[in-house]
Short mmCIF file of C-alpha atoms in Angstrom, two decimals:
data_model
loop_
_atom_site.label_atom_id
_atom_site.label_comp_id
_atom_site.label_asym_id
_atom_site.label_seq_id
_atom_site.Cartn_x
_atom_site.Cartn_y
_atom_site.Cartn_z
CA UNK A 1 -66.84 -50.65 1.85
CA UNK A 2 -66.40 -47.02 0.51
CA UNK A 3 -65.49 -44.68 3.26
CA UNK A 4 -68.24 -41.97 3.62
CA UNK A 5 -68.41 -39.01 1.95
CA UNK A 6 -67.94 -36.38 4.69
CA UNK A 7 -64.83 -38.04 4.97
CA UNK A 8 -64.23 -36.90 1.32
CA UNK A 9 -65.67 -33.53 1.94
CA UNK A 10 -62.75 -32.71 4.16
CA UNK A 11 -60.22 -33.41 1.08
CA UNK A 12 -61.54 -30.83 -1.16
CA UNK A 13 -59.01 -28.42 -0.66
CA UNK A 14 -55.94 -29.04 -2.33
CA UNK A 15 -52.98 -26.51 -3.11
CA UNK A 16 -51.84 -26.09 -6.53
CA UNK A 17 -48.48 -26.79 -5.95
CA UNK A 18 -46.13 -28.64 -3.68
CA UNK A 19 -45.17 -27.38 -0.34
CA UNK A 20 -42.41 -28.25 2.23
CA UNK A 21 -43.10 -28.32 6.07
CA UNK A 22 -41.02 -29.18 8.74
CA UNK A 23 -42.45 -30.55 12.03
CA UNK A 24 -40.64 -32.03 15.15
CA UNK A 25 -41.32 -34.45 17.62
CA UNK A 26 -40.74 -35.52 21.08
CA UNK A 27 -41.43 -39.54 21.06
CA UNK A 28 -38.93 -40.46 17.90
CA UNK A 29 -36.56 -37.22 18.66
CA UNK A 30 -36.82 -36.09 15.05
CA UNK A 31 -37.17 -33.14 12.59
CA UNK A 32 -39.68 -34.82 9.74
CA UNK A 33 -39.66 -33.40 6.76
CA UNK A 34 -42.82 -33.21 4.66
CA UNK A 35 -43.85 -32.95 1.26
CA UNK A 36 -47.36 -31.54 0.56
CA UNK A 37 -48.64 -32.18 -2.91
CA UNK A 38 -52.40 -32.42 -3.89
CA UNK A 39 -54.21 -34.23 -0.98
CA UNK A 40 -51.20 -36.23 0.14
CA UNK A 41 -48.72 -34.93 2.97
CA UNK A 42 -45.58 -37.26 3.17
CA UNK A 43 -42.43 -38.09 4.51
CA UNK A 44 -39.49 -37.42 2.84
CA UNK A 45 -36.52 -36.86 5.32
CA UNK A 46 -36.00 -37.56 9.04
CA UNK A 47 -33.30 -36.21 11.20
CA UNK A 48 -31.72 -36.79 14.46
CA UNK A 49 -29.46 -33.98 15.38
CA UNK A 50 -31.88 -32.15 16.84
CA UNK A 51 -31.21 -33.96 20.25
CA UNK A 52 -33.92 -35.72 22.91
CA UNK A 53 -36.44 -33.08 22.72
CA UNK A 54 -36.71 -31.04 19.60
CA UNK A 55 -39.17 -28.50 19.44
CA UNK A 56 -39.17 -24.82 18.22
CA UNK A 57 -38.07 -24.27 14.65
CA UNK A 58 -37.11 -21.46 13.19
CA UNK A 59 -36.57 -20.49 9.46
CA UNK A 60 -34.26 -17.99 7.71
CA UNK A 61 -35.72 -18.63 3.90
CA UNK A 62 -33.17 -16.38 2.25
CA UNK A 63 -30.09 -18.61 3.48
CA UNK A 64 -31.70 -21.75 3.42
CA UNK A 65 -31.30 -21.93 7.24
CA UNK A 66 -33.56 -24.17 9.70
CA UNK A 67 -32.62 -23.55 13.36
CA UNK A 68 -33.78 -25.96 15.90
CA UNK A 69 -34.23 -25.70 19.98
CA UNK A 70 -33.93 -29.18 21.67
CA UNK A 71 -34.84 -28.79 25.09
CA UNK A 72 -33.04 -31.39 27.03
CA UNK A 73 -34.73 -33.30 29.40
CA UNK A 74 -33.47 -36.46 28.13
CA UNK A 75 -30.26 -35.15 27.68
CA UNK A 76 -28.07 -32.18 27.21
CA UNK A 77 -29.64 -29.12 25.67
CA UNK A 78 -29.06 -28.01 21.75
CA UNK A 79 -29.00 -25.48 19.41
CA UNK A 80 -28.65 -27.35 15.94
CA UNK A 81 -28.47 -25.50 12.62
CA UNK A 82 -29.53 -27.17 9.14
CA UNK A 83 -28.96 -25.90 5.20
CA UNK A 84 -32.59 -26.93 4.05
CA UNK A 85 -32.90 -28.51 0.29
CA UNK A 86 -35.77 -28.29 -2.15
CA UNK A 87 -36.90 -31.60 -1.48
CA UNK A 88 -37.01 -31.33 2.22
CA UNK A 89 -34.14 -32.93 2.70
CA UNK A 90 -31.45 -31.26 5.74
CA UNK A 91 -27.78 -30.99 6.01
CA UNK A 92 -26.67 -31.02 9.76
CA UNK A 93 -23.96 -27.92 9.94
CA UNK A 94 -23.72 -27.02 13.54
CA UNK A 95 -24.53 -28.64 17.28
CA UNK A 96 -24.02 -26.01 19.74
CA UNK A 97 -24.82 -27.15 23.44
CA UNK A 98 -26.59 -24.70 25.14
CA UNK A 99 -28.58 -23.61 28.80
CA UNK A 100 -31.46 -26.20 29.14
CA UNK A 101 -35.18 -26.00 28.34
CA UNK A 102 -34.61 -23.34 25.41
CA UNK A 103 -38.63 -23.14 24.09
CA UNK A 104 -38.52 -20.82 21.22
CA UNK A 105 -36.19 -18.33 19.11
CA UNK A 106 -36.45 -15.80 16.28
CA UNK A 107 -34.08 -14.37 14.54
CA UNK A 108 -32.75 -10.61 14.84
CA UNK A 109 -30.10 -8.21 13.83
CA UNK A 110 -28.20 -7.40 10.82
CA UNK A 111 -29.17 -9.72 8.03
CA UNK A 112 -30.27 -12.60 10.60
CA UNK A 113 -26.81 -12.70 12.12
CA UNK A 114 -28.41 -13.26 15.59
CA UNK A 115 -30.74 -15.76 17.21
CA UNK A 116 -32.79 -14.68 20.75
CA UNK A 117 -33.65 -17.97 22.51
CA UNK A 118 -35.95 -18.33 25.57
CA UNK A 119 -35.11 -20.45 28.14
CA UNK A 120 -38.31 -21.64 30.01
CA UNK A 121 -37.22 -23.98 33.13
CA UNK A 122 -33.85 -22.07 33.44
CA UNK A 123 -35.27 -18.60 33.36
CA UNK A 124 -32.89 -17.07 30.82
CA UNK A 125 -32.99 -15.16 28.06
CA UNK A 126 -30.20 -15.71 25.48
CA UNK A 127 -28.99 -14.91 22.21
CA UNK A 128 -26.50 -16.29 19.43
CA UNK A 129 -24.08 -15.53 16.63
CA UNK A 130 -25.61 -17.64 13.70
CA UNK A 131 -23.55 -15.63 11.29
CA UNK A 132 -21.96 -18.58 10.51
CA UNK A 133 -24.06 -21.27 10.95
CA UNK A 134 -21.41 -24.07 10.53
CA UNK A 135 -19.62 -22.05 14.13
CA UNK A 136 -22.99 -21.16 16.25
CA UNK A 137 -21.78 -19.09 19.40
CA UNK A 138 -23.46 -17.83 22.39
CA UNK A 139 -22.95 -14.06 22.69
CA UNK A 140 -25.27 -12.84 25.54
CA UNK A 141 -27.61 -14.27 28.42
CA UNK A 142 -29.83 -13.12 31.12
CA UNK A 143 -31.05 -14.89 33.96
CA UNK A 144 -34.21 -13.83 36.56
CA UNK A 145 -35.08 -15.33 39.90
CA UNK A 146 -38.40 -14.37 41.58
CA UNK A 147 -38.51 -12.92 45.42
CA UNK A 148 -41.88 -14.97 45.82
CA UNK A 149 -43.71 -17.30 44.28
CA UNK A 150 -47.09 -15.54 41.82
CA UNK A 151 -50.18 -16.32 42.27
CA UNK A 152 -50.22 -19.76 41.03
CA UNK A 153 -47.48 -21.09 43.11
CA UNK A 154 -46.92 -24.63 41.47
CA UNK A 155 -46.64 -22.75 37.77
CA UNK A 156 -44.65 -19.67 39.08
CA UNK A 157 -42.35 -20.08 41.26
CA UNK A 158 -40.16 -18.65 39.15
CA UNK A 159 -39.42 -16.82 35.58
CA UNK A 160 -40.01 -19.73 32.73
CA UNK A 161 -39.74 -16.85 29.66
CA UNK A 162 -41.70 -19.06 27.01
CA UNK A 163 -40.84 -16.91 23.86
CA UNK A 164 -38.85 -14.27 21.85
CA UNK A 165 -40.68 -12.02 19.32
CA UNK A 166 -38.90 -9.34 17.36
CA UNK A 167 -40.92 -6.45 17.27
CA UNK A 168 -41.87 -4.97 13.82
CA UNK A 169 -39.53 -2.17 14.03
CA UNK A 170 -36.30 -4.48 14.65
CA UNK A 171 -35.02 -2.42 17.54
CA UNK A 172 -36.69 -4.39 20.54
CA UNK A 173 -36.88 -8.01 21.50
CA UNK A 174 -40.32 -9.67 23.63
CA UNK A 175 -40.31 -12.18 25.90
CA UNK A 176 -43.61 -13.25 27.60
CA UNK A 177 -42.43 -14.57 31.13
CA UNK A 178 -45.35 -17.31 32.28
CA UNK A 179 -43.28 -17.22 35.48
CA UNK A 180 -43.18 -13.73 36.49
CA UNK A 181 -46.43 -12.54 34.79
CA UNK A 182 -44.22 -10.04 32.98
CA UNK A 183 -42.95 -8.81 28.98
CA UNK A 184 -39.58 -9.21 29.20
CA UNK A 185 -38.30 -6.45 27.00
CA UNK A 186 -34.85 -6.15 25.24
CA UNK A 187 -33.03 -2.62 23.39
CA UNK A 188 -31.42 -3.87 20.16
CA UNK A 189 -28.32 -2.10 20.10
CA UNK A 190 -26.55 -3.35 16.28
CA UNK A 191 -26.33 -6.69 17.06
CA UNK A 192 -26.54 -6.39 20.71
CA UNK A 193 -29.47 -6.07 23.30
CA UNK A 194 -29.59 -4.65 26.38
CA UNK A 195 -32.88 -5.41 28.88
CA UNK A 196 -34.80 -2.62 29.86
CA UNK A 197 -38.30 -2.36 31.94
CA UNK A 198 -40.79 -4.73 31.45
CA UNK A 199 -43.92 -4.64 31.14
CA UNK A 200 -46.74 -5.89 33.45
CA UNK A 201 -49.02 -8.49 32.51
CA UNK A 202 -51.99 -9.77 33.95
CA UNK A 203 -51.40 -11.70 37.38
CA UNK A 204 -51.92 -15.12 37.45
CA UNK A 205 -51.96 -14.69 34.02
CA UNK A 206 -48.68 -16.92 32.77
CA UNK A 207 -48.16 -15.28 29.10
CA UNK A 208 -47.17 -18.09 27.10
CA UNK A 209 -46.65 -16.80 23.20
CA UNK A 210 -47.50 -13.75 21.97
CA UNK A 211 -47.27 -11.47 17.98
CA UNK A 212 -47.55 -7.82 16.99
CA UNK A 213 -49.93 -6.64 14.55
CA UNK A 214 -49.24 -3.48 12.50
CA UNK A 215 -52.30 -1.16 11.36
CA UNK A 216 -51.47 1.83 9.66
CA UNK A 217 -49.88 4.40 12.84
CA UNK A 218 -51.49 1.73 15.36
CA UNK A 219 -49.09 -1.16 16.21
CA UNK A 220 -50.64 -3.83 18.78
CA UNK A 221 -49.25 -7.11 20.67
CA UNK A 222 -51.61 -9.79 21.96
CA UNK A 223 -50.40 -12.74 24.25
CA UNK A 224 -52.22 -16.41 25.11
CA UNK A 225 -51.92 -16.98 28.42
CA UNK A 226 -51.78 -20.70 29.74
CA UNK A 227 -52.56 -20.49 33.18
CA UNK A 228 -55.44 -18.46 32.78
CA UNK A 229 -56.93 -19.43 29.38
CA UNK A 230 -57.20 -15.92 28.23
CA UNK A 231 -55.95 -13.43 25.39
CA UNK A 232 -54.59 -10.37 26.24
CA UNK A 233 -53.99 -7.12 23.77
CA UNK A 234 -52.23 -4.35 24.30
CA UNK A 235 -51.68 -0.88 22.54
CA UNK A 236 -47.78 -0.97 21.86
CA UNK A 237 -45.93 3.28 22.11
CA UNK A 238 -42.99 3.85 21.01
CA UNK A 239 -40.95 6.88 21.90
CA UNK A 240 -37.53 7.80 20.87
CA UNK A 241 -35.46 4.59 22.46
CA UNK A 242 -38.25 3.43 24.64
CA UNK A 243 -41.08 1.08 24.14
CA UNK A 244 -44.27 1.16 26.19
CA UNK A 245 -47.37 -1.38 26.36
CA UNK A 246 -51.19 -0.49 27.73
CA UNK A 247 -53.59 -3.23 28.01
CA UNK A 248 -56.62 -2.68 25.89
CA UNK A 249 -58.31 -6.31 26.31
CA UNK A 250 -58.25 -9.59 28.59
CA UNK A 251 -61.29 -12.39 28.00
CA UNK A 252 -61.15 -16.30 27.82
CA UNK A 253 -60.05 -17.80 24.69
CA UNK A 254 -63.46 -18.60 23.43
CA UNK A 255 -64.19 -14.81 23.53
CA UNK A 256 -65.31 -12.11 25.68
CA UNK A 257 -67.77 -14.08 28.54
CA UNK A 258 -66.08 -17.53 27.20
CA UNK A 259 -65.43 -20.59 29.51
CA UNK A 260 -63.36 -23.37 28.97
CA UNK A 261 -63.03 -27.27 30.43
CA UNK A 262 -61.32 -27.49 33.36
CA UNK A 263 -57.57 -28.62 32.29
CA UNK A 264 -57.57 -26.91 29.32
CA UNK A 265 -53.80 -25.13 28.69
CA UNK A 266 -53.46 -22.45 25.76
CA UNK A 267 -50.80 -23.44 23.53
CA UNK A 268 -49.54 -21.31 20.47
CA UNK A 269 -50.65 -17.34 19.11
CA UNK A 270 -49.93 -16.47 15.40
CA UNK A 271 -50.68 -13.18 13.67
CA UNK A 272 -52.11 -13.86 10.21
CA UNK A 273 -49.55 -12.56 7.54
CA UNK A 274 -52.21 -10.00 6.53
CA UNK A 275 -52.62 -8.91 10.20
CA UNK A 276 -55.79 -9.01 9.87
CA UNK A 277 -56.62 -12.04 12.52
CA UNK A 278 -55.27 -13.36 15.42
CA UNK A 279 -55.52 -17.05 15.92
CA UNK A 280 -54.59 -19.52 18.98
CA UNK A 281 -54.45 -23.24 19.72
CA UNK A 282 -55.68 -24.59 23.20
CA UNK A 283 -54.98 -28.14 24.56
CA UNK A 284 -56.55 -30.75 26.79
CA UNK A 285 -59.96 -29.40 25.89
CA UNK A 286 -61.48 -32.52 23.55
CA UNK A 287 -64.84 -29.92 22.90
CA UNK A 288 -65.10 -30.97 18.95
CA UNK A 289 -65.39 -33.84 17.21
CA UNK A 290 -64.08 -34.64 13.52
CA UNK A 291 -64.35 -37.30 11.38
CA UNK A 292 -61.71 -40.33 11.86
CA UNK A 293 -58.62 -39.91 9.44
CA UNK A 294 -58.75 -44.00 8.73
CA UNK A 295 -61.71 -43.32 6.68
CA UNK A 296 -63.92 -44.94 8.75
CA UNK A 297 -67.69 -44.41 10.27
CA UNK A 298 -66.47 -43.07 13.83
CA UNK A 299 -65.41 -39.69 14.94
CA UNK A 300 -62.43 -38.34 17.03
CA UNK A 301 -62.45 -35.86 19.34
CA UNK A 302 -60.14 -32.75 18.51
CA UNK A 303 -58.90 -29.42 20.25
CA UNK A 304 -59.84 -26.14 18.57
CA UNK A 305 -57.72 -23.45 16.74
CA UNK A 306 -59.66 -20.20 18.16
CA UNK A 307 -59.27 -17.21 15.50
CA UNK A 308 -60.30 -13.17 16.03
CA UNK A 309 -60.72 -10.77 13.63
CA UNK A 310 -58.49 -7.68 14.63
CA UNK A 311 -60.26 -3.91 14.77
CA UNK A 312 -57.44 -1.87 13.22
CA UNK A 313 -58.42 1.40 14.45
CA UNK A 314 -58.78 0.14 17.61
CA UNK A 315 -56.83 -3.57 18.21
CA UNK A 316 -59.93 -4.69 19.75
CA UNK A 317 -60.71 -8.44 18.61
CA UNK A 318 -63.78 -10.17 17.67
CA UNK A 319 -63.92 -14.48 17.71
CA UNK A 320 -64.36 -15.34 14.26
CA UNK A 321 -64.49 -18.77 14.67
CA UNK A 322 -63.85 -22.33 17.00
CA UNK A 323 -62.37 -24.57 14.23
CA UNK A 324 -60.95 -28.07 14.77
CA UNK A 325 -56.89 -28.58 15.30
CA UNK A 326 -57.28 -32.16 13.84
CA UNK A 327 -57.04 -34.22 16.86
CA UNK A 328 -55.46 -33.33 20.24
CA UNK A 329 -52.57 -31.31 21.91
CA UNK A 330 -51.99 -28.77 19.41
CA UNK A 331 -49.06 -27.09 20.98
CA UNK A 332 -47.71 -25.59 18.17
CA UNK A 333 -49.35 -24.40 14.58
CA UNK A 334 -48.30 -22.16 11.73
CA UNK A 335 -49.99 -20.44 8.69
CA UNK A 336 -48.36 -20.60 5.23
CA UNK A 337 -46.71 -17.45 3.44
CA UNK A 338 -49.67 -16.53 1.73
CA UNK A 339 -52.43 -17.64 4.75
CA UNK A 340 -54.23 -19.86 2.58
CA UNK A 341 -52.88 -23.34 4.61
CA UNK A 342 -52.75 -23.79 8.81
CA UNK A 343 -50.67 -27.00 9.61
CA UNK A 344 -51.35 -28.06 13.05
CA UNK A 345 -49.45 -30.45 15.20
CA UNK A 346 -51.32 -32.91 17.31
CA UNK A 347 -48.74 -34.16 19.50
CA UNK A 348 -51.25 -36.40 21.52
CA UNK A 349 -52.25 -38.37 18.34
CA UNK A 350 -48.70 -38.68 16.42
CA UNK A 351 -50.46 -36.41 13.28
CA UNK A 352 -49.62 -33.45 11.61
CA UNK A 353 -53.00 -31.83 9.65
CA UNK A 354 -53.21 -29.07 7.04
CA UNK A 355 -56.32 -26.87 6.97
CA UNK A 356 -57.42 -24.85 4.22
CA UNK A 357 -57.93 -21.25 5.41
CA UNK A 358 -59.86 -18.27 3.74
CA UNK A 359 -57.71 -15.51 4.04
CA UNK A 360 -60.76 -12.91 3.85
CA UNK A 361 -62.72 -14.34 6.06
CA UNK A 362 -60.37 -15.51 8.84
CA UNK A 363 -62.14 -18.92 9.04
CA UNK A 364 -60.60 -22.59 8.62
CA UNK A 365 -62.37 -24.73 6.10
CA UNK A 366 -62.03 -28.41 4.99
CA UNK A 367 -58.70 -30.94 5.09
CA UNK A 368 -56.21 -30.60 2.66
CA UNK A 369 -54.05 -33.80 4.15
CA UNK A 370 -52.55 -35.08 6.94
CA UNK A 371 -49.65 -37.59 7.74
CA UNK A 372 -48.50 -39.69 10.74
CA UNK A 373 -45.33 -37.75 12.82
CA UNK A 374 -43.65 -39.58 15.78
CA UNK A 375 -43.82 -42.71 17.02
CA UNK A 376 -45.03 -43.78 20.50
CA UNK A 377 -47.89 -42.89 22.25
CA UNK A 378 -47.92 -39.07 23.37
CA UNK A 379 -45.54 -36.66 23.00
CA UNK A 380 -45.42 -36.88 19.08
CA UNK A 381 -45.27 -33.46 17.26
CA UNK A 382 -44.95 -30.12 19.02
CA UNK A 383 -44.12 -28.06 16.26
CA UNK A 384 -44.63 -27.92 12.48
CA UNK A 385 -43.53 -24.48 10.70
CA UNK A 386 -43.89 -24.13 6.00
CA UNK A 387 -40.73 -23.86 4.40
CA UNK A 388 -41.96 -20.58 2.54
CA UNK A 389 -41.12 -17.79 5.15
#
């Protein structure tokens, strides 16, 4: 029997050309690599030097250079460094070990010559000389204790720093402590930081991931906050050699008045590359239902990818939509160069899904493939980033 046709409605958007994604995954310990062409996603490379638990991936397009966190808890932590190919394919250059649970990275510094790493269960933040990525070396860490637990005791008794944003200018560093209920923030001095005040966030709050958004004179930063379930903006000042944040918004991630299940953990935050939208992933929620990806009569319950429109004048946001992530546990998503594609990973259902997007609208529309990513049941993909930024 034919599958139906609302299956088929979700394949009608298909990119024009071939694209390259990278995603990794607990249960097989692999970086997949993935070829999108027309309505087919496939696999075309797996690797295994990314250690027991790879996760966070970051890209430096102009060297062809993948960088990939593995966090350790089977093992010893990594930092592993790849020369990415055309076709997908990687060639392992470095293995550094490094301070365990390391959640997330971005690059920073003169031409990319440094890599900012936060450290979630070990409450540091760190950085690396990946000037030569076949020689990674650590150059600088920081690590926090707390006097007293926060206000959710179980979550924050003590600093888990759960990422590192560069801020548009290039001369500070951000990371969002879910521990401390803080913005960790870092002076970029050449290719050197130095910590300086943080800012407050809201208790209880446990800022997870967070991105600036540049409008014209008004620069903004927003934050997804797991222990609460809420978004958080704030007007960003900067003066001379010091940068300053005042909160301008806090409301549940299904908008202002908004409620979610009970459970439910925000996951990943991503500006759009226009800047126009903010958009965020939430877990453990199961409040949508898609159609089955075996082409069959049933449906599947799926997590949503939550997207605002941002106010320029005024960084306010308003929810432009509650789309479906494609199954459950999105943990980590990211948006193609041009915004036209989301690829979501699912890391409860062993998927990786790419979305169509409308970049003038905000809004998440039908399909465009998906492909099977780890192996075992949960814990499959965490992370899936394009190879076109």
């Amino acid at each position: 029997m034919a599958p139906p046709m609302r299956f088929f409605s979700l394949l009608l958007a298909i990119p024009a050309s071939a694209d390259i994604l990278f995603a990794t995954s607990y249960n097989d310990h692999t970086v997949t690599s993935l070829r999108l062409e027309g309505s087919t996603l496939s696999v075309v490379g797996k690797n295994l030097d990314c250690g027991s638990e790879p996760t966070w991936l970051t890209l430096d397009k102009t060297k062809s250079r993948l960088y990939c966190l593995n966090e350790g808890w089977g093992g010893n932590a990594s930092l592993t460094s790849y020369q990415t190919r055309a076709d997908g394919k990687l060639t392992t250059l470095d293995i550094l070990p490094v301070l365990k649970s390391p959640v997330s990275s971005t690059l920073w510094g003169a031409n990319n010559e440094r890599l900012a790493v936060a450290h979630y269960d070990t409450s540091t933040f760190s950085s690396y000389d990946v000037s030569n990525a076949k020689d990674l070396r650590l150059t600088k860490s920081e690590t926090y204790t707390l006097a007293a637990p926060g206000p959710v005791p179980d979550r924050q008794e003590a600093p888990h720093l759960h990422d590192a944003i560069l801020d548009p200018t290039r001369k500070f560093l951000v990371s969002p402590d879910l521990g401390a209920d803080l913005l960790r923030l870092y002076r970029i001095t050449g290719n050197s930081w130095t910590a300086i005040t943080p800012a407050k966030a809201v208790p209880g709050s446990g800022p997870r991931h967070g991105g600036f958004a540049v409008h014209g004179p008004n620069t903004y930063f927003y934050t997804v906050n797991e222990l609460s379930n809420t978004i958080t903006g704030y007007k960003v000042t900067y003066s001379g050699s010091s940068i300053s944040f005042a909160q301008i918004l806090n409301f549940s991630t299904h908008g202002p008045g908004g409620s979610v299940p009970a459970g439910t953990s925000s996951a990943e935050l991503e500006i759009s590359p226009d800047q126009r939208f903010v958009l965020i992933s939430s877990r453990n929620e199961a409040s949508l239902t898609i159609p089955a990806f075996d082409g069959s009569a049933t449906t599947i319950p799926s997590d949503p990818i939550i997207s605002f429109a941002i106010n320029p004048a005024s960084g306010q946001l308003t929810l432009t939509q509650i789309a479906p992530a494609g199954g459950l546990n999105p943990r980590g998503f990211s948006l193609n160069k041009a915004g036209t594609l989301v690829a979501s990973a699912l890391q409860n259902d062993n998927r990786v899904v790419v979305y169509k997007r409308d970049v003038k609208t905000g809004k998440l529309g039908a399909v465009v493939a998906s492909a099977t990513v780890g192996e075992g049941a949960n814990n499959g993909p965490n992370y899936v980033l394009f190879n076109d930024c």
